[in-house]
Structure formats: structure tokens, C-alpha cells
Short mmCIF file of the N, C-alpha and C atoms (twelve columns), coordinates in Angstrom:
data_MODEL
# 
_entry.id   MODEL 
# 
loop_
_atom_site.group_PDB 
_atom_site.id 
_atom_site.type_symbol 
_atom_site.label_atom_id 
_atom_site.label_alt_id 
_atom_site.label_comp_id 
_atom_site.label_asym_id 
_atom_site.label_seq_id 
_atom_site.Cartn_x 
_atom_site.Cartn_y 
_atom_site.Cartn_z 
_atom_site.pdbx_PDB_model_num 
ATOM 1   N N  . UNK A 1   0.846   -1.186 0.000   1 
ATOM 2   C CA . UNK A 1   0.000   0.000  0.000   1 
ATOM 3   C C  . UNK A 1   0.887   1.244  0.000   1 
ATOM 4   N N  . UNK A 2   0.595   2.179  -0.836  1 
ATOM 5   C CA . UNK A 2   1.376   3.401  -0.976  1 
ATOM 6   C C  . UNK A 2   0.890   4.435  0.030   1 
ATOM 7   N N  . UNK A 3   1.838   5.072  0.709   1 
ATOM 8   C CA . UNK A 3   1.479   6.135  1.643   1 
ATOM 9   C C  . UNK A 3   1.123   7.382  0.851   1 
ATOM 10  N N  . UNK A 4   -0.043  7.947  1.153   1 
ATOM 11  C CA . UNK A 4   -0.503  9.121  0.421   1 
ATOM 12  C C  . UNK A 4   -0.426  10.336 1.343   1 
ATOM 13  N N  . UNK A 5   0.202   11.383 0.875   1 
ATOM 14  C CA . UNK A 5   0.287   12.600 1.669   1 
ATOM 15  C C  . UNK A 5   -0.954  13.449 1.445   1 
ATOM 16  N N  . UNK A 6   -1.156  14.409 2.335   1 
ATOM 17  C CA . UNK A 6   -2.322  15.285 2.251   1 
ATOM 18  C C  . UNK A 6   -2.361  16.032 0.925   1 
ATOM 19  N N  . UNK A 7   -1.221  16.531 0.490   1 
ATOM 20  C CA . UNK A 7   -1.171  17.318 -0.744  1 
ATOM 21  C C  . UNK A 7   -1.367  16.496 -2.002  1 
ATOM 22  N N  . UNK A 8   -1.228  15.167 -1.923  1 
ATOM 23  C CA . UNK A 8   -1.381  14.345 -3.123  1 
ATOM 24  C C  . UNK A 8   -2.711  13.601 -3.162  1 
ATOM 25  N N  . UNK A 9   -3.578  13.829 -2.193  1 
ATOM 26  C CA . UNK A 9   -4.895  13.180 -2.202  1 
ATOM 27  C C  . UNK A 9   -5.700  13.732 -3.370  1 
ATOM 28  N N  . UNK A 10  -6.368  12.864 -4.150  1 
ATOM 29  C CA . UNK A 10  -7.028  13.338 -5.379  1 
ATOM 30  C C  . UNK A 10  -8.198  14.291 -5.152  1 
ATOM 31  N N  . UNK A 11  -8.802  14.321 -3.972  1 
ATOM 32  C CA . UNK A 11  -9.943  15.203 -3.724  1 
ATOM 33  C C  . UNK A 11  -9.563  16.485 -2.986  1 
ATOM 34  N N  . UNK A 12  -8.307  16.628 -2.626  1 
ATOM 35  C CA . UNK A 12  -7.833  17.821 -1.921  1 
ATOM 36  C C  . UNK A 12  -6.856  18.557 -2.821  1 
ATOM 37  N N  . UNK A 13  -7.373  19.487 -3.584  1 
ATOM 38  C CA . UNK A 13  -6.546  20.216 -4.548  1 
ATOM 39  C C  . UNK A 13  -6.082  21.532 -3.953  1 
ATOM 40  N N  . UNK A 14  -4.799  21.813 -4.079  1 
ATOM 41  C CA . UNK A 14  -4.250  23.078 -3.613  1 
ATOM 42  C C  . UNK A 14  -3.922  23.117 -2.128  1 
ATOM 43  N N  . UNK A 15  -3.846  21.978 -1.467  1 
ATOM 44  C CA . UNK A 15  -3.567  21.941 -0.033  1 
ATOM 45  C C  . UNK A 15  -2.102  21.647 0.282   1 
ATOM 46  N N  . UNK A 16  -1.228  21.780 -0.710  1 
ATOM 47  C CA . UNK A 16  0.188   21.509 -0.485  1 
ATOM 48  C C  . UNK A 16  0.756   22.423 0.598   1 
ATOM 49  N N  . UNK A 17  0.290   23.678 0.623   1 
ATOM 50  C CA . UNK A 17  0.777   24.631 1.620   1 
ATOM 51  C C  . UNK A 17  0.405   24.175 3.030   1 
ATOM 52  N N  . UNK A 18  -0.771  23.587 3.201   1 
ATOM 53  C CA . UNK A 18  -1.191  23.084 4.504   1 
ATOM 54  C C  . UNK A 18  -0.259  21.975 4.975   1 
ATOM 55  N N  . UNK A 19  0.137   21.113 4.061   1 
ATOM 56  C CA . UNK A 19  1.064   20.046 4.408   1 
ATOM 57  C C  . UNK A 19  2.414   20.620 4.849   1 
ATOM 58  N N  . UNK A 20  2.877   21.650 4.151   1 
ATOM 59  C CA . UNK A 20  4.143   22.292 4.534   1 
ATOM 60  C C  . UNK A 20  4.028   22.942 5.916   1 
ATOM 61  N N  . UNK A 21  2.866   23.558 6.205   1 
ATOM 62  C CA . UNK A 21  2.658   24.158 7.520   1 
ATOM 63  C C  . UNK A 21  2.693   23.110 8.621   1 
ATOM 64  N N  . UNK A 22  2.088   21.958 8.379   1 
ATOM 65  C CA . UNK A 22  2.108   20.880 9.370   1 
ATOM 66  C C  . UNK A 22  3.532   20.390 9.613   1 
ATOM 67  N N  . UNK A 23  4.299   20.237 8.545   1 
ATOM 68  C CA . UNK A 23  5.688   19.818 8.691   1 
ATOM 69  C C  . UNK A 23  6.501   20.853 9.455   1 
ATOM 70  N N  . UNK A 24  6.278   22.128 9.144   1 
ATOM 71  C CA . UNK A 24  7.019   23.199 9.812   1 
ATOM 72  C C  . UNK A 24  6.687   23.257 11.299  1 
ATOM 73  N N  . UNK A 25  5.429   23.078 11.646  1 
ATOM 74  C CA . UNK A 25  5.051   23.124 13.060  1 
ATOM 75  C C  . UNK A 25  5.612   21.926 13.810  1 
ATOM 76  N N  . UNK A 26  5.726   20.776 13.151  1 
ATOM 77  C CA . UNK A 26  6.295   19.596 13.793  1 
ATOM 78  C C  . UNK A 26  7.788   19.769 14.037  1 
ATOM 79  N N  . UNK A 27  8.458   20.555 13.193  1 
ATOM 80  C CA . UNK A 27  9.894   20.760 13.318  1 
ATOM 81  C C  . UNK A 27  10.253  22.029 14.082  1 
ATOM 82  N N  . UNK A 28  9.269   22.696 14.678  1 
ATOM 83  C CA . UNK A 28  9.531   24.011 15.266  1 
ATOM 84  C C  . UNK A 28  10.448  23.949 16.475  1 
ATOM 85  N N  . UNK A 29  10.671  22.759 17.043  1 
ATOM 86  C CA . UNK A 29  11.637  22.639 18.130  1 
ATOM 87  C C  . UNK A 29  11.146  23.174 19.455  1 
ATOM 88  N N  . UNK A 30  9.856   23.270 19.638  1 
ATOM 89  C CA . UNK A 30  9.330   23.741 20.913  1 
ATOM 90  C C  . UNK A 30  9.633   22.734 22.011  1 
ATOM 91  N N  . UNK A 31  10.193  23.219 23.084  1 
ATOM 92  C CA . UNK A 31  10.427  22.384 24.251  1 
ATOM 93  C C  . UNK A 31  9.238   22.558 25.186  1 
ATOM 94  N N  . UNK A 32  9.367   22.060 26.393  1 
ATOM 95  C CA . UNK A 32  8.293   22.196 27.365  1 
ATOM 96  C C  . UNK A 32  8.341   23.510 28.127  1 
ATOM 97  N N  . UNK A 33  9.260   24.390 27.763  1 
ATOM 98  C CA . UNK A 33  9.415   25.649 28.488  1 
ATOM 99  C C  . UNK A 33  9.232   26.819 27.540  1 
ATOM 100 N N  . UNK A 34  8.506   27.816 27.914  1 
ATOM 101 C CA . UNK A 34  7.688   27.912 29.115  1 
ATOM 102 C C  . UNK A 34  6.341   27.218 28.904  1 
ATOM 103 N N  . UNK A 35  5.692   26.829 29.986  1 
ATOM 104 C CA . UNK A 35  4.366   26.228 29.823  1 
ATOM 105 C C  . UNK A 35  3.377   27.256 29.286  1 
ATOM 106 N N  . UNK A 36  2.352   26.762 28.594  1 
ATOM 107 C CA . UNK A 36  1.389   27.689 27.988  1 
ATOM 108 C C  . UNK A 36  -0.003  27.070 27.964  1 
ATOM 109 N N  . UNK A 37  -0.996  27.922 27.814  1 
ATOM 110 C CA . UNK A 37  -2.389  27.536 27.609  1 
ATOM 111 C C  . UNK A 37  -2.865  28.146 26.300  1 
ATOM 112 N N  . UNK A 38  -3.793  27.465 25.655  1 
ATOM 113 C CA . UNK A 38  -4.509  28.037 24.519  1 
ATOM 114 C C  . UNK A 38  -5.985  27.887 24.844  1 
ATOM 115 N N  . UNK A 39  -6.699  28.998 24.862  1 
ATOM 116 C CA . UNK A 39  -8.120  28.936 25.166  1 
ATOM 117 C C  . UNK A 39  -8.922  29.637 24.079  1 
ATOM 118 N N  . UNK A 40  -10.133 29.161 23.889  1 
ATOM 119 C CA . UNK A 40  -11.050 29.798 22.954  1 
ATOM 120 C C  . UNK A 40  -11.896 30.757 23.774  1 
ATOM 121 N N  . UNK A 41  -11.779 32.048 23.477  1 
ATOM 122 C CA . UNK A 41  -12.465 33.068 24.272  1 
ATOM 123 C C  . UNK A 41  -13.818 33.446 23.696  1 
ATOM 124 N N  . UNK A 42  -14.064 33.134 22.432  1 
ATOM 125 C CA . UNK A 42  -15.372 33.298 21.797  1 
ATOM 126 C C  . UNK A 42  -15.373 32.403 20.571  1 
ATOM 127 N N  . UNK A 43  -16.436 32.480 19.793  1 
ATOM 128 C CA . UNK A 43  -16.524 31.621 18.605  1 
ATOM 129 C C  . UNK A 43  -15.388 31.879 17.629  1 
ATOM 130 N N  . UNK A 44  -14.915 33.134 17.551  1 
ATOM 131 C CA . UNK A 44  -13.869 33.493 16.585  1 
ATOM 132 C C  . UNK A 44  -12.652 34.148 17.221  1 
ATOM 133 N N  . UNK A 45  -12.379 33.845 18.482  1 
ATOM 134 C CA . UNK A 45  -11.185 34.423 19.103  1 
ATOM 135 C C  . UNK A 45  -10.537 33.427 20.058  1 
ATOM 136 N N  . UNK A 46  -9.227  33.596 20.200  1 
ATOM 137 C CA . UNK A 46  -8.414  32.704 21.014  1 
ATOM 138 C C  . UNK A 46  -7.458  33.532 21.853  1 
ATOM 139 N N  . UNK A 47  -6.917  32.901 22.900  1 
ATOM 140 C CA . UNK A 47  -5.891  33.548 23.711  1 
ATOM 141 C C  . UNK A 47  -4.822  32.512 24.031  1 
ATOM 142 N N  . UNK A 48  -3.582  32.878 23.729  1 
ATOM 143 C CA . UNK A 48  -2.429  32.072 24.113  1 
ATOM 144 C C  . UNK A 48  -1.834  32.736 25.346  1 
ATOM 145 N N  . UNK A 49  -1.614  31.958 26.398  1 
ATOM 146 C CA . UNK A 49  -1.036  32.477 27.636  1 
ATOM 147 C C  . UNK A 49  0.223   31.689 27.957  1 
ATOM 148 N N  . UNK A 50  1.339   32.394 28.107  1 
ATOM 149 C CA . UNK A 50  2.608   31.771 28.467  1 
ATOM 150 C C  . UNK A 50  3.005   32.205 29.876  1 
ATOM 151 N N  . UNK A 51  3.504   31.261 30.664  1 
ATOM 152 C CA . UNK A 51  4.005   31.568 31.997  1 
ATOM 153 C C  . UNK A 51  5.451   32.046 31.861  1 
ATOM 154 N N  . UNK A 52  5.651   33.357 32.002  1 
ATOM 155 C CA . UNK A 52  6.975   33.957 31.784  1 
ATOM 156 C C  . UNK A 52  7.443   34.713 33.025  1 
ATOM 157 N N  . UNK A 53  7.228   34.116 34.189  1 
ATOM 158 C CA . UNK A 53  7.656   34.755 35.438  1 
ATOM 159 C C  . UNK A 53  9.151   35.023 35.387  1 
ATOM 160 N N  . UNK A 54  9.546   36.202 35.829  1 
ATOM 161 C CA . UNK A 54  10.952  36.584 35.841  1 
ATOM 162 C C  . UNK A 54  11.397  37.348 34.605  1 
ATOM 163 N N  . UNK A 55  10.581  37.377 33.571  1 
ATOM 164 C CA . UNK A 55  10.908  38.117 32.357  1 
ATOM 165 C C  . UNK A 55  10.267  39.492 32.409  1 
ATOM 166 N N  . UNK A 56  11.029  40.493 31.999  1 
ATOM 167 C CA . UNK A 56  10.479  41.838 31.836  1 
ATOM 168 C C  . UNK A 56  9.940   41.961 30.418  1 
ATOM 169 N N  . UNK A 57  9.067   42.937 30.197  1 
ATOM 170 C CA . UNK A 57  8.500   43.139 28.864  1 
ATOM 171 C C  . UNK A 57  9.597   43.350 27.817  1 
ATOM 172 N N  . UNK A 58  10.665  44.043 28.195  1 
ATOM 173 C CA . UNK A 58  11.757  44.323 27.257  1 
ATOM 174 C C  . UNK A 58  12.541  43.060 26.891  1 
ATOM 175 N N  . UNK A 59  12.411  42.003 27.670  1 
ATOM 176 C CA . UNK A 59  13.128  40.751 27.407  1 
ATOM 177 C C  . UNK A 59  12.299  39.772 26.567  1 
ATOM 178 N N  . UNK A 60  11.099  40.185 26.177  1 
ATOM 179 C CA . UNK A 60  10.203  39.350 25.380  1 
ATOM 180 C C  . UNK A 60  9.970   39.979 24.011  1 
ATOM 181 N N  . UNK A 61  9.792   39.148 23.003  1 
ATOM 182 C CA . UNK A 61  9.486   39.631 21.651  1 
ATOM 183 C C  . UNK A 61  8.384   38.746 21.073  1 
ATOM 184 N N  . UNK A 62  7.362   39.383 20.541  1 
ATOM 185 C CA . UNK A 62  6.264   38.685 19.877  1 
ATOM 186 C C  . UNK A 62  6.273   39.145 18.428  1 
ATOM 187 N N  . UNK A 63  6.487   38.200 17.495  1 
ATOM 188 C CA . UNK A 63  6.558   38.549 16.080  1 
ATOM 189 C C  . UNK A 63  5.681   37.601 15.265  1 
ATOM 190 N N  . UNK A 64  5.287   38.062 14.093  1 
ATOM 191 C CA . UNK A 64  4.549   37.256 13.141  1 
ATOM 192 C C  . UNK A 64  5.439   37.081 11.930  1 
ATOM 193 N N  . UNK A 65  5.832   35.836 11.647  1 
ATOM 194 C CA . UNK A 65  6.765   35.535 10.572  1 
ATOM 195 C C  . UNK A 65  6.146   34.497 9.647   1 
ATOM 196 N N  . UNK A 66  5.644   34.945 8.505   1 
ATOM 197 C CA . UNK A 66  5.093   34.039 7.495   1 
ATOM 198 C C  . UNK A 66  4.029   33.119 8.097   1 
ATOM 199 N N  . UNK A 67  2.972   33.721 8.648   1 
ATOM 200 C CA . UNK A 67  1.821   33.027 9.250   1 
ATOM 201 C C  . UNK A 67  2.205   32.201 10.468  1 
ATOM 202 N N  . UNK A 68  3.339   32.509 11.076  1 
ATOM 203 C CA . UNK A 68  3.788   31.803 12.271  1 
ATOM 204 C C  . UNK A 68  4.012   32.825 13.375  1 
ATOM 205 N N  . UNK A 69  3.284   32.657 14.479  1 
ATOM 206 C CA . UNK A 69  3.462   33.514 15.644  1 
ATOM 207 C C  . UNK A 69  4.653   32.984 16.424  1 
ATOM 208 N N  . UNK A 70  5.648   33.831 16.631  1 
ATOM 209 C CA . UNK A 70  6.868   33.428 17.326  1 
ATOM 210 C C  . UNK A 70  7.029   34.300 18.564  1 
ATOM 211 N N  . UNK A 71  7.162   33.660 19.714  1 
ATOM 212 C CA . UNK A 71  7.352   34.364 20.977  1 
ATOM 213 C C  . UNK A 71  8.705   33.950 21.527  1 
ATOM 214 N N  . UNK A 72  9.570   34.958 21.725  1 
ATOM 215 C CA . UNK A 72  10.933  34.701 22.200  1 
ATOM 216 C C  . UNK A 72  11.162  35.422 23.516  1 
ATOM 217 N N  . UNK A 73  11.972  34.799 24.346  1 
ATOM 218 C CA . UNK A 73  12.364  35.425 25.593  1 
ATOM 219 C C  . UNK A 73  13.846  35.229 25.841  1 
ATOM 220 N N  . UNK A 74  14.497  36.295 26.274  1 
ATOM 221 C CA . UNK A 74  15.930  36.218 26.596  1 
ATOM 222 C C  . UNK A 74  16.164  37.092 27.818  1 
ATOM 223 N N  . UNK A 75  16.515  36.439 28.935  1 
ATOM 224 C CA . UNK A 75  16.798  37.179 30.160  1 
ATOM 225 C C  . UNK A 75  18.255  37.596 30.179  1 
ATOM 226 N N  . UNK A 76  18.486  38.783 30.708  1 
ATOM 227 C CA . UNK A 76  19.863  39.252 30.830  1 
ATOM 228 C C  . UNK A 76  20.484  38.635 32.074  1 
ATOM 229 N N  . UNK A 77  21.741  38.315 31.953  1 
ATOM 230 C CA . UNK A 77  22.475  37.735 33.096  1 
ATOM 231 C C  . UNK A 77  22.867  38.860 34.047  1 
ATOM 232 N N  . UNK A 78  22.207  38.903 35.180  1 
ATOM 233 C CA . UNK A 78  22.533  39.940 36.162  1 
ATOM 234 C C  . UNK A 78  23.214  39.340 37.392  1 
ATOM 235 N N  . UNK A 79  23.800  38.172 37.244  1 
ATOM 236 C CA . UNK A 79  24.423  37.486 38.375  1 
ATOM 237 C C  . UNK A 79  25.849  37.900 38.665  1 
ATOM 238 N N  . UNK A 80  26.389  38.830 37.880  1 
ATOM 239 C CA . UNK A 80  27.770  39.249 38.108  1 
ATOM 240 C C  . UNK A 80  27.887  39.942 39.457  1 
ATOM 241 N N  . UNK A 81  28.860  39.552 40.214  1 
ATOM 242 C CA . UNK A 81  29.083  40.144 41.524  1 
ATOM 243 C C  . UNK A 81  28.196  39.550 42.607  1 
ATOM 244 N N  . UNK A 82  27.311  38.646 42.231  1 
ATOM 245 C CA . UNK A 82  26.439  38.006 43.207  1 
ATOM 246 C C  . UNK A 82  26.934  36.592 43.447  1 
ATOM 247 N N  . UNK A 83  26.829  36.151 44.680  1 
ATOM 248 C CA . UNK A 83  27.248  34.797 45.032  1 
ATOM 249 C C  . UNK A 83  25.999  33.999 45.380  1 
ATOM 250 N N  . UNK A 84  25.694  33.005 44.568  1 
ATOM 251 C CA . UNK A 84  24.523  32.165 44.790  1 
ATOM 252 C C  . UNK A 84  24.944  30.936 45.584  1 
ATOM 253 N N  . UNK A 85  24.267  30.673 46.684  1 
ATOM 254 C CA . UNK A 85  24.468  29.434 47.412  1 
ATOM 255 C C  . UNK A 85  23.663  28.308 46.765  1 
ATOM 256 N N  . UNK A 86  22.570  28.687 46.150  1 
ATOM 257 C CA . UNK A 86  21.758  27.760 45.356  1 
ATOM 258 C C  . UNK A 86  21.110  28.578 44.249  1 
ATOM 259 N N  . UNK A 87  21.174  28.078 43.044  1 
ATOM 260 C CA . UNK A 87  20.547  28.794 41.937  1 
ATOM 261 C C  . UNK A 87  19.546  27.863 41.252  1 
ATOM 262 N N  . UNK A 88  18.309  27.940 41.686  1 
ATOM 263 C CA . UNK A 88  17.245  27.128 41.118  1 
ATOM 264 C C  . UNK A 88  16.456  27.868 40.066  1 
ATOM 265 N N  . UNK A 89  16.597  29.178 40.007  1 
ATOM 266 C CA . UNK A 89  15.917  29.996 39.009  1 
ATOM 267 C C  . UNK A 89  16.951  30.382 37.962  1 
ATOM 268 N N  . UNK A 90  16.931  29.661 36.881  1 
ATOM 269 C CA . UNK A 90  17.923  29.902 35.832  1 
ATOM 270 C C  . UNK A 90  17.422  30.958 34.861  1 
ATOM 271 N N  . UNK A 91  18.334  31.787 34.416  1 
ATOM 272 C CA . UNK A 91  18.010  32.759 33.360  1 
ATOM 273 C C  . UNK A 91  18.212  32.032 32.043  1 
ATOM 274 N N  . UNK A 92  17.120  31.632 31.424  1 
ATOM 275 C CA . UNK A 92  17.246  30.884 30.180  1 
ATOM 276 C C  . UNK A 92  16.399  31.525 29.091  1 
ATOM 277 N N  . UNK A 93  16.775  31.269 27.880  1 
ATOM 278 C CA . UNK A 93  16.032  31.816 26.757  1 
ATOM 279 C C  . UNK A 93  15.066  30.764 26.228  1 
ATOM 280 N N  . UNK A 94  14.070  31.226 25.473  1 
ATOM 281 C CA . UNK A 94  13.115  30.303 24.888  1 
ATOM 282 C C  . UNK A 94  12.589  30.868 23.580  1 
ATOM 283 N N  . UNK A 95  11.999  29.963 22.816  1 
ATOM 284 C CA . UNK A 95  11.276  30.349 21.609  1 
ATOM 285 C C  . UNK A 95  10.095  29.399 21.467  1 
ATOM 286 N N  . UNK A 96  8.903   29.956 21.350  1 
ATOM 287 C CA . UNK A 96  7.666   29.194 21.134  1 
ATOM 288 C C  . UNK A 96  7.075   29.643 19.814  1 
ATOM 289 N N  . UNK A 97  6.655   28.682 18.983  1 
ATOM 290 C CA . UNK A 97  6.089   29.004 17.679  1 
ATOM 291 C C  . UNK A 97  4.708   28.390 17.547  1 
ATOM 292 N N  . UNK A 98  3.800   29.150 16.934  1 
ATOM 293 C CA . UNK A 98  2.433   28.700 16.691  1 
ATOM 294 C C  . UNK A 98  2.095   29.034 15.242  1 
ATOM 295 N N  . UNK A 99  1.721   28.040 14.452  1 
ATOM 296 C CA . UNK A 99  1.341   28.262 13.067  1 
ATOM 297 C C  . UNK A 99  -0.114  28.716 13.050  1 
ATOM 298 N N  . UNK A 100 -0.378  29.842 12.392  1 
ATOM 299 C CA . UNK A 100 -1.714  30.412 12.342  1 
ATOM 300 C C  . UNK A 100 -2.371  30.130 10.994  1 
ATOM 301 N N  . UNK A 101 -3.646  29.809 11.032  1 
ATOM 302 C CA . UNK A 101 -4.403  29.576 9.805   1 
ATOM 303 C C  . UNK A 101 -4.619  30.891 9.076   1 
ATOM 304 N N  . UNK A 102 -4.902  30.788 7.807   1 
ATOM 305 C CA . UNK A 102 -5.226  31.971 7.011   1 
ATOM 306 C C  . UNK A 102 -6.454  32.636 7.622   1 
ATOM 307 N N  . UNK A 103 -6.403  33.939 7.789   1 
ATOM 308 C CA . UNK A 103 -7.529  34.671 8.368   1 
ATOM 309 C C  . UNK A 103 -7.426  34.890 9.867   1 
ATOM 310 N N  . UNK A 104 -6.458  34.260 10.534  1 
ATOM 311 C CA . UNK A 104 -6.257  34.486 11.973  1 
ATOM 312 C C  . UNK A 104 -5.300  35.659 12.134  1 
ATOM 313 N N  . UNK A 105 -5.753  36.668 12.854  1 
ATOM 314 C CA . UNK A 105 -4.960  37.874 13.053  1 
ATOM 315 C C  . UNK A 105 -4.521  37.969 14.507  1 
ATOM 316 N N  . UNK A 106 -3.312  38.497 14.716  1 
ATOM 317 C CA . UNK A 106 -2.786  38.688 16.065  1 
ATOM 318 C C  . UNK A 106 -3.266  40.031 16.576  1 
ATOM 319 N N  . UNK A 107 -3.867  40.022 17.754  1 
ATOM 320 C CA . UNK A 107 -4.344  41.253 18.375  1 
ATOM 321 C C  . UNK A 107 -3.261  41.832 19.262  1 
ATOM 322 N N  . UNK A 108 -3.597  42.042 20.512  1 
ATOM 323 C CA . UNK A 108 -2.618  42.636 21.416  1 
ATOM 324 C C  . UNK A 108 -1.949  41.588 22.284  1 
ATOM 325 N N  . UNK A 109 -0.789  41.953 22.812  1 
ATOM 326 C CA . UNK A 109 -0.054  41.132 23.769  1 
ATOM 327 C C  . UNK A 109 0.006   41.914 25.075  1 
ATOM 328 N N  . UNK A 110 -0.389  41.263 26.170  1 
ATOM 329 C CA . UNK A 110 -0.470  41.925 27.468  1 
ATOM 330 C C  . UNK A 110 0.277   41.086 28.490  1 
ATOM 331 N N  . UNK A 111 1.105   41.752 29.301  1 
ATOM 332 C CA . UNK A 111 1.831   41.098 30.380  1 
ATOM 333 C C  . UNK A 111 1.086   41.378 31.676  1 
ATOM 334 N N  . UNK A 112 0.774   40.298 32.441  1 
ATOM 335 C CA . UNK A 112 0.001   40.471 33.663  1 
ATOM 336 C C  . UNK A 112 0.384   39.379 34.663  1 
ATOM 337 N N  . UNK A 113 0.927   39.776 35.805  1 
ATOM 338 C CA . UNK A 113 1.265   38.851 36.898  1 
ATOM 339 C C  . UNK A 113 2.128   37.678 36.447  1 
ATOM 340 N N  . UNK A 114 3.134   37.932 35.636  1 
ATOM 341 C CA . UNK A 114 4.036   36.882 35.181  1 
ATOM 342 C C  . UNK A 114 3.483   36.038 34.046  1 
ATOM 343 N N  . UNK A 115 2.352   36.446 33.484  1 
ATOM 344 C CA . UNK A 115 1.748   35.738 32.356  1 
ATOM 345 C C  . UNK A 115 1.703   36.663 31.150  1 
ATOM 346 N N  . UNK A 116 2.093   36.128 29.999  1 
ATOM 347 C CA . UNK A 116 1.994   36.876 28.748  1 
ATOM 348 C C  . UNK A 116 0.783   36.360 27.991  1 
ATOM 349 N N  . UNK A 117 -0.185  37.246 27.736  1 
ATOM 350 C CA . UNK A 117 -1.393  36.895 26.998  1 
ATOM 351 C C  . UNK A 117 -1.281  37.471 25.585  1 
ATOM 352 N N  . UNK A 118 -1.536  36.635 24.576  1 
ATOM 353 C CA . UNK A 118 -1.562  37.082 23.190  1 
ATOM 354 C C  . UNK A 118 -2.938  36.715 22.637  1 
ATOM 355 N N  . UNK A 119 -3.687  37.731 22.223  1 
ATOM 356 C CA . UNK A 119 -5.040  37.525 21.718  1 
ATOM 357 C C  . UNK A 119 -5.037  37.388 20.203  1 
ATOM 358 N N  . UNK A 120 -5.837  36.443 19.714  1 
ATOM 359 C CA . UNK A 120 -5.960  36.167 18.289  1 
ATOM 360 C C  . UNK A 120 -7.431  36.218 17.904  1 
ATOM 361 N N  . UNK A 121 -7.715  36.682 16.697  1 
ATOM 362 C CA . UNK A 121 -9.091  36.668 16.186  1 
ATOM 363 C C  . UNK A 121 -9.087  36.045 14.801  1 
ATOM 364 N N  . UNK A 122 -10.169 35.374 14.497  1 
ATOM 365 C CA . UNK A 122 -10.330 34.748 13.187  1 
ATOM 366 C C  . UNK A 122 -11.468 35.450 12.465  1 
ATOM 367 N N  . UNK A 123 -11.171 35.989 11.304  1 
ATOM 368 C CA . UNK A 123 -12.193 36.657 10.500  1 
ATOM 369 C C  . UNK A 123 -13.105 35.600 9.892   1 
ATOM 370 N N  . UNK A 124 -14.386 35.869 9.929   1 
ATOM 371 C CA . UNK A 124 -15.363 34.949 9.328   1 
ATOM 372 C C  . UNK A 124 -15.232 35.037 7.816   1 
ATOM 373 N N  . UNK A 125 -14.940 33.914 7.145   1 
ATOM 374 C CA . UNK A 125 -14.783 33.976 5.685   1 
ATOM 375 C C  . UNK A 125 -16.115 34.269 5.005   1 
ATOM 376 N N  . UNK A 126 -16.025 35.035 3.938   1 
ATOM 377 C CA . UNK A 126 -17.209 35.375 3.173   1 
ATOM 378 C C  . UNK A 126 -17.647 34.152 2.367   1 
ATOM 379 N N  . UNK A 127 -18.904 33.825 2.452   1 
ATOM 380 C CA . UNK A 127 -19.451 32.665 1.728   1 
ATOM 381 C C  . UNK A 127 -19.803 33.103 0.301   1 
ATOM 382 N N  . UNK A 128 -19.179 32.450 -0.673  1 
ATOM 383 C CA . UNK A 128 -19.370 32.822 -2.070  1 
ATOM 384 C C  . UNK A 128 -19.817 31.589 -2.845  1 
ATOM 385 N N  . UNK A 129 -20.888 31.732 -3.600  1 
ATOM 386 C CA . UNK A 129 -21.331 30.690 -4.523  1 
ATOM 387 C C  . UNK A 129 -21.159 31.256 -5.920  1 
ATOM 388 N N  . UNK A 130 -20.423 30.544 -6.732  1 
ATOM 389 C CA . UNK A 130 -20.128 31.023 -8.075  1 
ATOM 390 C C  . UNK A 130 -20.588 29.976 -9.077  1 
ATOM 391 N N  . UNK A 131 -21.348 30.393 -10.033 1 
ATOM 392 C CA . UNK A 131 -21.819 29.474 -11.075 1 
ATOM 393 C C  . UNK A 131 -20.836 29.529 -12.241 1 
ATOM 394 N N  . UNK A 132 -20.412 28.357 -12.684 1 
ATOM 395 C CA . UNK A 132 -19.456 28.241 -13.779 1 
ATOM 396 C C  . UNK A 132 -20.228 27.811 -15.025 1 
ATOM 397 N N  . UNK A 133 -20.130 28.601 -16.074 1 
ATOM 398 C CA . UNK A 133 -20.833 28.257 -17.306 1 
ATOM 399 C C  . UNK A 133 -20.097 27.139 -18.046 1 
ATOM 400 N N  . UNK A 134 -20.866 26.314 -18.706 1 
ATOM 401 C CA . UNK A 134 -20.310 25.200 -19.466 1 
ATOM 402 C C  . UNK A 134 -20.397 25.544 -20.949 1 
ATOM 403 N N  . UNK A 135 -19.278 25.505 -21.634 1 
ATOM 404 C CA . UNK A 135 -19.226 25.833 -23.053 1 
ATOM 405 C C  . UNK A 135 -19.160 24.552 -23.870 1 
ATOM 406 N N  . UNK A 136 -19.690 24.632 -25.081 1 
ATOM 407 C CA . UNK A 136 -19.563 23.494 -25.997 1 
ATOM 408 C C  . UNK A 136 -18.159 23.481 -26.562 1 
ATOM 409 N N  . UNK A 137 -17.597 22.299 -26.649 1 
ATOM 410 C CA . UNK A 137 -16.228 22.175 -27.115 1 
ATOM 411 C C  . UNK A 137 -16.084 21.715 -28.496 1 
# 
């Protein structure tokens, strides 16, 4: 039996880009840090929340790169001159990526109590019915 990919299925025409998006999201290299939630806040809106305790707003970057929401964090090393007897809170960097569907727009990003909230909205697609005329050949 031959393995059939999404883009080569005979009834799914033009979905090659969707297959590439799935591959890209699988290879995005997201680790388990920082933990995050994704919630649906209404029929056409979502909120991504990342636990970024210890990060200042200036140490975080939220960008949209080719339909991919990328959230990066890089803490500055301020341990110079300090002597730690135990260091359980590490200053580490991270990158989280989320592939967005066509029509999903990024709203605002808000930092609140160590949580970064990024709001997303999905535009309702316009329903179009088009009649195609048949010509004699």
C-alpha cells in the first residue's frame, strides 16, 4: 500500500501549503518551556497564555513571521558580583512558535502577573457561490 500525503490526495486540490505548515510546526523545536495555555475566548477568538515569570517586557518579543506567531524570551544575566548558594531559578532563553491559519490575526499582547497573553481573532470567511458556465467544445 502506498502512503498518500495530504497534498497528493485526489480530492484535496491546492492543499500543499497546509502540508508544509504541518511539517514546519512539527519541526519548530518547541520544548516544554515555558508552559502555555490556549483557550477559545469566543466563537472566533483565542488567547495564548505563556508563563513567563521573571521576564520583563523588554526581554520578550512577539513577532509574526510568514503566518507563524513566534514568541521569544531572553533574560539578561545579572548574576555578576552576586554569590549564589543555590541557583534554582535559571536565566534561560526560549522560543515558542504557533502556526496560524489563514484569516487568523494577532491582536494585542499583554503582560500580567508573570503571564503573557496574546489575543488572536479569526475573521469569518465570506461565503461565495459562483456558477461556472459550461461551453460546448
